[in-house]
XYZ file of C-alpha atoms in Angstrom:
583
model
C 149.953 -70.224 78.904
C 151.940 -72.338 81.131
C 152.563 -75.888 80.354
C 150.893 -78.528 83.111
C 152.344 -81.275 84.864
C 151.541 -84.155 87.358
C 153.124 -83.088 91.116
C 154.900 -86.097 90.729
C 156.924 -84.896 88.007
C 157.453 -81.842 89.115
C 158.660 -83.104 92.756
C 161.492 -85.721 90.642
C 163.075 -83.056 88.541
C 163.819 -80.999 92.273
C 165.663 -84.028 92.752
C 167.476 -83.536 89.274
C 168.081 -80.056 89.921
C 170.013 -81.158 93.178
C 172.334 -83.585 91.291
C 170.662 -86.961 92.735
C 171.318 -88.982 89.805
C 169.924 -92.409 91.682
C 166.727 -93.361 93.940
C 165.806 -96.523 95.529
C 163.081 -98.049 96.319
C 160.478 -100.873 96.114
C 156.943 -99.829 94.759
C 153.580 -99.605 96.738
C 150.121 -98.954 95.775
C 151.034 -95.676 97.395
C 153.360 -94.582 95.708
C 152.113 -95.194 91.884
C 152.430 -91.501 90.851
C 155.462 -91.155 91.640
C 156.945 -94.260 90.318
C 154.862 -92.955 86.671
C 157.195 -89.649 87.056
C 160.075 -92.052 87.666
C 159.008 -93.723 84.373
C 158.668 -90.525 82.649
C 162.001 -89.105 84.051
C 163.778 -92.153 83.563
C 166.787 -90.755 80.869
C 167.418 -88.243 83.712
C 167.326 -89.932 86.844
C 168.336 -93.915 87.961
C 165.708 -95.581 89.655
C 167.479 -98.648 91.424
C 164.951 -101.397 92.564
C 165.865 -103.150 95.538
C 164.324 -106.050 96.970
C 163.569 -104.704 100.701
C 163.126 -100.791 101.647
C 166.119 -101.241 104.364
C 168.103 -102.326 101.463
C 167.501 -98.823 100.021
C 167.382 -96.731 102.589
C 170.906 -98.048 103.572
C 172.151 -97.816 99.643
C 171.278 -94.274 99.898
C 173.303 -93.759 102.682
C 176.127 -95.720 101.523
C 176.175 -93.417 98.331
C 175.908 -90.235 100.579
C 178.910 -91.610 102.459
C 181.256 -91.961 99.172
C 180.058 -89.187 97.698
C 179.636 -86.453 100.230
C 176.448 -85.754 98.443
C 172.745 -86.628 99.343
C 171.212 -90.200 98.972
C 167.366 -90.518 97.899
C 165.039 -93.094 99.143
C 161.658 -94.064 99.366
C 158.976 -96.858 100.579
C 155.389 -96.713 99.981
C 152.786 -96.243 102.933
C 152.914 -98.284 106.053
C 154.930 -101.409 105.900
C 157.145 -99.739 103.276
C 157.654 -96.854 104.970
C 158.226 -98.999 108.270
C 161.430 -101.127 106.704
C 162.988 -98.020 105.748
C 163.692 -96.830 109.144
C 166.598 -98.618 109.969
C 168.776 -97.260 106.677
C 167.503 -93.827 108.290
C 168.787 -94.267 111.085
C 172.202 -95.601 109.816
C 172.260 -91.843 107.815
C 171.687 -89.622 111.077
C 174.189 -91.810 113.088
C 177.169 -91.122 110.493
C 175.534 -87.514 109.722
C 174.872 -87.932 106.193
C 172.110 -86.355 104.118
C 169.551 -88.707 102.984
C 166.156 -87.853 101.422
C 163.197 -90.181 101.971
C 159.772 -89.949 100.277
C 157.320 -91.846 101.712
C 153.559 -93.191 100.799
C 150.470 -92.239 102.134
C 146.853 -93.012 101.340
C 144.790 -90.389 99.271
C 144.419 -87.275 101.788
C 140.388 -88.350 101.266
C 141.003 -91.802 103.119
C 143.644 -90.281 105.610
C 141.887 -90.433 109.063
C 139.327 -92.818 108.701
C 141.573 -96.295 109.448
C 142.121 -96.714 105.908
C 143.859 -99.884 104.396
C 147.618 -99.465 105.394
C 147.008 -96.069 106.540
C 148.863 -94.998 109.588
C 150.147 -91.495 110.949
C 153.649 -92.004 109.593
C 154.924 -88.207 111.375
C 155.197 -89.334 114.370
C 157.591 -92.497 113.082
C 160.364 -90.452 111.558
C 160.327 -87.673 113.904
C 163.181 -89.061 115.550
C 165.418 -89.888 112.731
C 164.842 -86.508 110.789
C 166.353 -83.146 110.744
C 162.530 -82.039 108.526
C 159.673 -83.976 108.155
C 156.509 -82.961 106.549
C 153.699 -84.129 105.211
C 152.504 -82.337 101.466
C 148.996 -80.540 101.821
C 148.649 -80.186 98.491
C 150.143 -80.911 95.290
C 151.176 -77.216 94.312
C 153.308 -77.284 96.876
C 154.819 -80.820 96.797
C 158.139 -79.646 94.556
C 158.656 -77.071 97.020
C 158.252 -79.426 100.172
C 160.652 -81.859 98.708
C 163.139 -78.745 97.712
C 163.027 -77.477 101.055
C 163.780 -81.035 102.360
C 166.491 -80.983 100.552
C 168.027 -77.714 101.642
C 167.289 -78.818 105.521
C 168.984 -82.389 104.814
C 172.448 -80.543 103.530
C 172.168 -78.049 106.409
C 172.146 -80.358 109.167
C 173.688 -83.599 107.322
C 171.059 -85.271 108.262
C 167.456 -87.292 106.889
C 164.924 -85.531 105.232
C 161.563 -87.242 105.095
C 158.668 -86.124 103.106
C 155.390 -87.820 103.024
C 152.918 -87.747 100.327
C 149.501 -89.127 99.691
C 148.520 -91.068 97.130
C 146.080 -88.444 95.019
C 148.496 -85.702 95.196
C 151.357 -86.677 92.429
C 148.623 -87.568 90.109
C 147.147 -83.940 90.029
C 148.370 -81.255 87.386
C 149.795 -78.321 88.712
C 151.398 -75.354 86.429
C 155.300 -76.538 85.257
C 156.603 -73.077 86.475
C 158.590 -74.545 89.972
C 162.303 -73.296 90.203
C 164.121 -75.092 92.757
C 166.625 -73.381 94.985
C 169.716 -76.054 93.936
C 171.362 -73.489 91.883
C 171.392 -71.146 94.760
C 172.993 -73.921 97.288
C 176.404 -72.584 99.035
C 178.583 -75.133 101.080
C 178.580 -73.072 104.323
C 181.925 -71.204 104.767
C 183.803 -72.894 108.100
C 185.230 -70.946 110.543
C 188.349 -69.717 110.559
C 190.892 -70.732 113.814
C 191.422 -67.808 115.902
C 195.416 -67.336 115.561
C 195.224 -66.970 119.545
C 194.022 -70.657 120.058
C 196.370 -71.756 117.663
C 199.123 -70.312 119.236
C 197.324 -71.872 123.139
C 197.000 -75.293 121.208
C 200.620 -75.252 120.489
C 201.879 -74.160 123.767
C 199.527 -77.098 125.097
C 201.164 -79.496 122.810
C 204.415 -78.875 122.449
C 204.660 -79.380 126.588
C 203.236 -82.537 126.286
C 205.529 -85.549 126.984
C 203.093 -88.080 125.295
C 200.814 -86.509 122.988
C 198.428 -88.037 120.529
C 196.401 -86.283 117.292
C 193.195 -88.177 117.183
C 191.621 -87.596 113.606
C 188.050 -88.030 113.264
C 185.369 -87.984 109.761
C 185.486 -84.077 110.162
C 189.363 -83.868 109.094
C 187.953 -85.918 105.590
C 190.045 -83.893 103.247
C 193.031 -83.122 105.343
C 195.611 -85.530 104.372
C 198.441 -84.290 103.786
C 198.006 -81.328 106.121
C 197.830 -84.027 109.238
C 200.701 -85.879 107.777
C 202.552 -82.790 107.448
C 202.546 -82.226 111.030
C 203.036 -85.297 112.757
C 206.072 -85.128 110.248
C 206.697 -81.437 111.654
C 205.984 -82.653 115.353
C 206.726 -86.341 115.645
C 203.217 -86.460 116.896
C 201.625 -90.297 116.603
C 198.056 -90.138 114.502
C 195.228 -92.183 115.646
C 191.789 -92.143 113.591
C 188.413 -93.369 114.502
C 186.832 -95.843 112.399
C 184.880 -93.630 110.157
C 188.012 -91.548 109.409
C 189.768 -94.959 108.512
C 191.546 -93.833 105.108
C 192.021 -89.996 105.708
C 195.562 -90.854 106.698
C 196.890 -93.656 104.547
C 198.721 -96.676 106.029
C 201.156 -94.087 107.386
C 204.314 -95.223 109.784
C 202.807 -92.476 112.598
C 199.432 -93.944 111.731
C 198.516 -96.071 114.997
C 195.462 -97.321 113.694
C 191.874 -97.163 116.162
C 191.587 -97.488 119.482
C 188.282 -99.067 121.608
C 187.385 -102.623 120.300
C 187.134 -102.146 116.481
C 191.096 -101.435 117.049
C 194.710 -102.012 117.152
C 196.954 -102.798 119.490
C 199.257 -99.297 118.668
C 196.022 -97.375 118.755
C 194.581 -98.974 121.921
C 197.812 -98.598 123.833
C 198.827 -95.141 122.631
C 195.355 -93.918 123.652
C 195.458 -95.214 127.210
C 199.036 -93.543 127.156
C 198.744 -90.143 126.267
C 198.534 -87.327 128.980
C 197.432 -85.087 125.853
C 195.050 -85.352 122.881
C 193.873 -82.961 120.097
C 191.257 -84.084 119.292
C 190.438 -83.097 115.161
C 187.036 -83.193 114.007
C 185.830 -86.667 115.939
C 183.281 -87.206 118.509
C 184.689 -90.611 119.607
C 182.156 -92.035 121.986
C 184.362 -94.217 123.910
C 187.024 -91.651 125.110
C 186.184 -92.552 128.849
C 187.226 -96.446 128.223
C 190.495 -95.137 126.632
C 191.671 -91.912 127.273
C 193.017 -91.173 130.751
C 190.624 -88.777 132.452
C 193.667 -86.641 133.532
C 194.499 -86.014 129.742
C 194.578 -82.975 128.969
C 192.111 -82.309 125.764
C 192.326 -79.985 122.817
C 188.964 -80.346 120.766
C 188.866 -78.803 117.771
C 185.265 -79.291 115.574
C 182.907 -77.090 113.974
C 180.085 -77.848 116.217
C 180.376 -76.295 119.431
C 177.583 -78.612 121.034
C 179.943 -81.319 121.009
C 182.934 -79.549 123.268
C 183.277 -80.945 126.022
C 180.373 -84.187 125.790
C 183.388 -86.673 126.215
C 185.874 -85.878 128.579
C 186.690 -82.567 130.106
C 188.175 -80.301 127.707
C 191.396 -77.967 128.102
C 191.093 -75.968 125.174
C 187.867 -75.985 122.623
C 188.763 -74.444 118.957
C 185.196 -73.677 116.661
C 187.383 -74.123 113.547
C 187.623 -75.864 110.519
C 189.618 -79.236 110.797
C 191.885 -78.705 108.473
C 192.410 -75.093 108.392
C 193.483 -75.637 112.056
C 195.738 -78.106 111.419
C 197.171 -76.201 108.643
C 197.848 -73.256 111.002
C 198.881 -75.398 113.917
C 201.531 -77.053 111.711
C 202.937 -73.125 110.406
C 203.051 -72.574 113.971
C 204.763 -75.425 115.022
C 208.570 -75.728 115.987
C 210.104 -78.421 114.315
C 210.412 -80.981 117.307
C 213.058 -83.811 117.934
C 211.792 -87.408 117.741
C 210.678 -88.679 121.242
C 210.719 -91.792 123.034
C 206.816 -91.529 123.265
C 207.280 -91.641 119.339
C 210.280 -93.780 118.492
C 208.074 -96.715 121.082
C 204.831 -95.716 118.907
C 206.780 -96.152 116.088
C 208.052 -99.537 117.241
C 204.459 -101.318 118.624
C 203.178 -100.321 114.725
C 206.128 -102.064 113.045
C 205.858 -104.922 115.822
C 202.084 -105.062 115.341
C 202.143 -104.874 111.656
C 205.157 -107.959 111.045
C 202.875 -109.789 113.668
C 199.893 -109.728 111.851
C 201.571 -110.238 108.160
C 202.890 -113.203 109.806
C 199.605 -115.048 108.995
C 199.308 -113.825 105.539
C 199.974 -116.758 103.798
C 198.868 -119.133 106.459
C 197.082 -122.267 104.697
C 195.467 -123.956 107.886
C 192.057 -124.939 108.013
C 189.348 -123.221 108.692
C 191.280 -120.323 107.445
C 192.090 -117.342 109.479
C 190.868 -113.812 107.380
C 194.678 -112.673 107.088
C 195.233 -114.241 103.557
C 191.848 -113.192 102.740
C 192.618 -109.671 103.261
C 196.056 -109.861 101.667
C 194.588 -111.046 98.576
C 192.094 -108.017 98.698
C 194.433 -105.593 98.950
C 196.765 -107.585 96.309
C 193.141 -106.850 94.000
C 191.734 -104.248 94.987
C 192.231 -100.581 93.027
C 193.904 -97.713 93.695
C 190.204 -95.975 93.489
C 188.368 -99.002 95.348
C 185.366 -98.688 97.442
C 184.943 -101.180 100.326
C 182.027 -100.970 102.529
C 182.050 -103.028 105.143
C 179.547 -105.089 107.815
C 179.509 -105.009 111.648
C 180.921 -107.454 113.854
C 183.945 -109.032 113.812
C 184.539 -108.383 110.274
C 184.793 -104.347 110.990
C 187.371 -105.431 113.493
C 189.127 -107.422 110.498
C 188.810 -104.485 108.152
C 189.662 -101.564 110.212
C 193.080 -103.566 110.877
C 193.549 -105.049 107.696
C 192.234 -102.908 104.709
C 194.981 -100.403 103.274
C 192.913 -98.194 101.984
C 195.645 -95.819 100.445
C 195.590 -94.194 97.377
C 192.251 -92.860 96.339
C 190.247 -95.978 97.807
C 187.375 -95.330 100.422
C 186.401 -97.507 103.485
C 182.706 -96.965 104.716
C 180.822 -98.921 107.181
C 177.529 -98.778 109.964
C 180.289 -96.637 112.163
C 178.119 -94.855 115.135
C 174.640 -97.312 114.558
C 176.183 -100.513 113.714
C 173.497 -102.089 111.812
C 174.248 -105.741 110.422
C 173.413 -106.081 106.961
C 175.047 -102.660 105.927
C 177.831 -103.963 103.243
C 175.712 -105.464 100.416
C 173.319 -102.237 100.186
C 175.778 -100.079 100.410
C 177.952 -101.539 97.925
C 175.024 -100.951 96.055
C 174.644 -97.408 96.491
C 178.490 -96.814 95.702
C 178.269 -99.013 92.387
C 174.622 -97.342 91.176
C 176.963 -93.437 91.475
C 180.292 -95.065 90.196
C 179.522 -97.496 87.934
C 183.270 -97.538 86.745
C 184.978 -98.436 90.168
C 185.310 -101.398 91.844
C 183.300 -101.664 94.505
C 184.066 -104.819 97.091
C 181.323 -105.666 99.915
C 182.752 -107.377 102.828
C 180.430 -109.219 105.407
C 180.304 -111.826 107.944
C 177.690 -114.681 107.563
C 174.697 -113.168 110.336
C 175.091 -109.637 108.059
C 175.179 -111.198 104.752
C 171.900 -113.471 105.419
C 170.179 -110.564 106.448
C 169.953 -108.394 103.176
C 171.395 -111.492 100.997
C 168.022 -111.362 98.548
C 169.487 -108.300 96.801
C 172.437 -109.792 95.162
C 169.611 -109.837 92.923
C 169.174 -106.065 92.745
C 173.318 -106.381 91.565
C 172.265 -109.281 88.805
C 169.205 -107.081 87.871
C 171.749 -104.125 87.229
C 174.772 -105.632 86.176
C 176.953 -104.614 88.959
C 180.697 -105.755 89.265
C 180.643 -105.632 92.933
C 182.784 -108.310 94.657
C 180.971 -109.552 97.611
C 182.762 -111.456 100.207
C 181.066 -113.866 102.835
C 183.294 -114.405 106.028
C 181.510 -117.281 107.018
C 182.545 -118.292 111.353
C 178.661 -119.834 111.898
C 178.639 -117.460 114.700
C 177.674 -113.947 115.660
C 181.486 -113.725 116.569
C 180.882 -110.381 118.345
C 178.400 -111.055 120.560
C 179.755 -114.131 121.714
C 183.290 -112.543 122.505
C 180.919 -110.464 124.476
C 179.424 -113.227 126.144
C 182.870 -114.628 126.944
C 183.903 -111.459 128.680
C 180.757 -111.313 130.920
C 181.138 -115.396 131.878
C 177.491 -115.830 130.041
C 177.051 -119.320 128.200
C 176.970 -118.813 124.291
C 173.469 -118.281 123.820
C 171.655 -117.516 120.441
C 174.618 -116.771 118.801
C 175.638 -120.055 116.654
C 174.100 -119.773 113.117
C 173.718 -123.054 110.960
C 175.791 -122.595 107.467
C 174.852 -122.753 104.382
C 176.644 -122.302 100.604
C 176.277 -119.003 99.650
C 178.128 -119.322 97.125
C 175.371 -121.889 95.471
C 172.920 -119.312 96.691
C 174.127 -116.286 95.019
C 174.280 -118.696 91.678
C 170.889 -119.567 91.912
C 170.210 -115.738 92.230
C 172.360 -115.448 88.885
C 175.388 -114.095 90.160
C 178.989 -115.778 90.061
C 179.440 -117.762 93.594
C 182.228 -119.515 95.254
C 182.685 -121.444 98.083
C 186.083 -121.490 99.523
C 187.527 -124.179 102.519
C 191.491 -123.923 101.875
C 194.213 -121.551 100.676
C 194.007 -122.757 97.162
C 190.365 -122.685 96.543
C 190.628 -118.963 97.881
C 193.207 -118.136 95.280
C 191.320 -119.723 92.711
C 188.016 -117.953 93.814
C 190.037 -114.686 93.327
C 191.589 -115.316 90.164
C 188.817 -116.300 88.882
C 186.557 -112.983 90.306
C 188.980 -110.354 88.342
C 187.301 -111.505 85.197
C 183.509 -111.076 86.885
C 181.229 -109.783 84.358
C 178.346 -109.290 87.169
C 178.100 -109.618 90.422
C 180.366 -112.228 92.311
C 179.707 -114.034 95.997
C 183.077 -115.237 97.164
C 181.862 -117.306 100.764
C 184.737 -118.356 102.425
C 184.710 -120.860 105.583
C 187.025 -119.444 108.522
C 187.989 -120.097 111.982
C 185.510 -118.593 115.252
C 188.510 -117.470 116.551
C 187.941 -114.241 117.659
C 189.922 -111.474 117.024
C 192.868 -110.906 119.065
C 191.131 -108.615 121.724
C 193.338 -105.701 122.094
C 191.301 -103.360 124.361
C 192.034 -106.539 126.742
C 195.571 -107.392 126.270
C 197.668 -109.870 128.463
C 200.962 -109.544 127.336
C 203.394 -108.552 130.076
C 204.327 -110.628 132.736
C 206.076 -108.167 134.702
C 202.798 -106.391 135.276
C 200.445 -109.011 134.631
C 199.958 -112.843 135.870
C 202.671 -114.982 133.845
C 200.086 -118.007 133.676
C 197.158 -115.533 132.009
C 199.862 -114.274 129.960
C 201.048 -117.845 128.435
C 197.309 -118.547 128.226
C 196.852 -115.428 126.244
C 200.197 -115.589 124.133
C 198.846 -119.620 123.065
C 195.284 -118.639 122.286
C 195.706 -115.923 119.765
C 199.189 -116.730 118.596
C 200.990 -113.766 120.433
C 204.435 -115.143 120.865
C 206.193 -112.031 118.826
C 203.943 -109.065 120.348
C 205.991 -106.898 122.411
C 204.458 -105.582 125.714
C 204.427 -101.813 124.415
C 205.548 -100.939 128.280
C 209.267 -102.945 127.248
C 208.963 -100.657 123.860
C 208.711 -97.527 125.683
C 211.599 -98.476 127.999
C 213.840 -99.284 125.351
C 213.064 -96.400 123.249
C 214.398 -94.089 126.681
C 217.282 -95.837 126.487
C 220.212 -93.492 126.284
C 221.432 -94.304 122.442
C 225.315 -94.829 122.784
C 227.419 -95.029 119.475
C 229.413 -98.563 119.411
């Protein structure tokens, strides 16, 4: 006779079966069976409660973005269900897999304007790649398997709703998921022909540019090899920040969440192969005459950009594997040899501040002493706004370390739950969450979640009292600052009364000490540290060279952001085609 069990439990070891080790989540009167099966399962699966659904719904993604693996979710009917839409969202922007199980009133009630009943369908239709609602509870395990499956397929969000009545009835405990019989899909293959077409595009070129996006994760040293091979300068978007390590070739990002190599190498170029990224901005920053090689393994994206010379339907790094065999070894360049130049120029300008003790402090000896801390296997996940700006320049991220943030939504308040999600899978890393003060006060009530759990994670508070991005934004449009200036406040008091370890920080030494100090953290630790509005040298917009530009903007310029030692990178490329004579 087979053995009986509540749907509930049956749906939760699917989950198992697929390898999700964590779920969060905040309980409803929704959602009671399943948090019973949660109960029951608990020595086989981590239920993390957070203190707001968004807070979940965005740990889950952060966890599906370190991992490569799907996050799991939930909120309980209406309201519950509502908060969690914005963590959703933040999943099918950066094409992760995240599953979300939501509440519903008892199937009896559904219909008849029930207490926190609405039709939740039509809500998530948007965000998901499948979404269903269970019929009955027989087939709830197989709903939430199939969910599953869909959510790897497409990288996207799964949602599965479930009413009330349904976990609590006993169905037979005979369900065999389909998790042993997932397969990674096999990724096509470059066609030797449009290798051999890419190559003769390339190796024409006078200024070409590889521009790496998140689907060349893995390729490393196979995109290193060949800018090696080709003397070929490497730009990456921001979601592919860390595939290439804080290489010499490596220009850094171009757009606004950039450097000043990346932006002006970009604009530069009169070709780009384009590997694995979608970069949304290309008409901004790539010349429209360019020519394009876009290689990606979706074909629905050739061509969405900017017109496109040659598309490949390859693998990312297969491609570059074979492009690189079929390579000719090729002289350094002046195109290079200037790249090579604006990096060094850019990098000794900004180390220049590193141990700059003015008040309010500038983020440059903030970052130096996180990269001074951090591991070789750290996880930073990082907020929107000025500080991505501050992290896409200033974070390393070499070794084995991993740099996440809200790249394609941008939703504030991203860090802290995601640090969450990567501590709850890797309990054994360090795990650093990096936010400005409008991001941090928005999802600041789970540093409790990290107390409740006794998570390491090292959360700092770049504290301007102002929504720095929007207001450079306002600046560049001549609009007066308007809603933008936030009031402070001590979060480093706050996140002690929440029971974590808090600092506030005003001067060089007090940041030192707050460090020193946070590399001994048994829990949780809220470093808040006062800087200067300044905004970030704006390097989409740069006034630098008075033979091209007006000498009074450019002294203006140069004195606002500190700019004395940047080179124009339009001297750098004229000196690099300089004729080289031996003294």
């Amino acid at each position: 006779m087979t053995e009986k069990i509540n749907a509930a439990d049956a749906m939760i070891k699917v989950l198992e079966d697929w390898g999700i080790h964590n779920i969060y989540g905040l309980p409803g009167g929704s959602f009671d069976s399943t948090m019973n099966a949660l109960y029951n399962r608990r020595h086989t699966i981590n239920y993390v409660q957070v203190r707001h659904e968004e807070v979940g719904a965005l740990a889950a993604a952060g966890e599906a973005k370190v991992t490569g693996r799907i996050g799991a979710t939930f909120g309980s009917a209406g309201p519950g269900a509502v908060h969690l839409l914005n963590g959703l969202y933040d999943a099918q922007y950066d094409n992760v897999p995240v599953l979300a199980l939501v509440g519903q009133v008892p199937t009896a009630a559904m219909n008849t304007n029930y207490f926190q009943e609405m039709n939740e369908n039509p809500m998530f239709a948007d965000v998901s790649v499948y979404n269903r609602t269970a019929m009955t509870a027989e087939q709830l395990p197989h709903v939430v398997d199939e969910a599953i499956r869909q959510a790897y397929k497409h990288n996207g969000v799964a949602v599965v709703t479930i009413p009330k009545d349904l976990g609590w009835t006993q169905i037979d405990d005979n369900y065999v998921s389909s998790a042993n019989l997932y397969q990674k899909p096999l990724l096509p293959d470059p066609d030797p022909d449009q290798v051999a077409a890419a190559w003769d595009i390339l190796k024409d070129a006078k200024k070409p540019i590889l521009y790496v996006g998140n689907g060349a994760r893995g390729a490393r040293d196979e995109i290193i090899a060949f800018s090696e091979k080709t003397h070929i300068p490497i730009i990456t978007t921001a979601l592919a920040k860390g595939i290439v390590p804080d290489y010499k070739a490596n220009m850094g990002s171009a757009g606004r969440v950039a450097s000043k190599p990346g932006v002006e190498v970009a604009r530069g170029a009169d070709t780009v192969l384009f590997l694995g990224s979608d970069f949304p901005f290309q008409p901004y920053f790539i010349a429209p005459n360019a020519k394009c090689i876009q290689v990606d393994i979706d074909g629905s994206k050739f061509g969405r950009r900017h017109t496109v010379d040659l598309a490949v339907l390859a693998d990312a790094k297969k491609f570059i594997k074979a492009l690189s065999e079929k390579a000719d070894q090729l002289p350094e360049s002046a195109w290079y040899r200037a790249a090579l130049a604006n990096k060094e120029n850019w990098r000794e300008w900004m180390t220049s501040f590193e141990d700059d003790g003015s008040t309010p402090l500038r983020v440059e000896p903030i970052f130096k002493l996180i990269n001074e801390m951090a591991e070789k296997d750290a996880i930073f996940q990082v907020d929107v706004g000025n500080v991505t700006i501050n992290g896409m320049r200033y974070l390393k991220t070499n070794d084995d370390q991993v740099f996440t943030t809200s790249g394609w939504y941008a939703t504030m308040g991203y860090a802290l739950p995601a640090a969450i999600g990567a501590q709850a899978e890797f309990p054994d890393r360090q795990v650093w969450s990096i936010s400005g003060d409008g991001g941090f006060a928005m999802v600041m009530q789970d540093i409790l979640t990290q107390v409740k759990y006794h998570m390491p994670i090292i959360n700092v508070v770049l504290t301007n009292e102002s929504l720095g991005f929007i207001e450079a934004e306002q600046d560049d449009t001549q609009q007066p600052h308007s809603g933008v200036d936030l009031i402070d406040a001590d979060y480093g008091k706050a996140a002690e009364a929440l029971g974590a370890q808090g600092f506030e920080v005003h001067n060089l030494d007090e940041l030192k000490a707050a460090f020193a100090k946070a590399k001994d953290r048994k829990g949780p630790v809220v470093i808040d540290v006062k800087i200067s509005d300044l905004r970030p040298i704006p390097v989409e917009q740069l006034v630098l060279d008075k033979q091209t530009q007006d000498p009074a903007a450019v002294d203006a310029f140069v004195k606002k952001y500190h700019a004395e030692s940047l080179i124009p990178f339009r001297q750098l490329l004229e000196d690099a085609e300089k004729p080289v004579t031996n003294a």
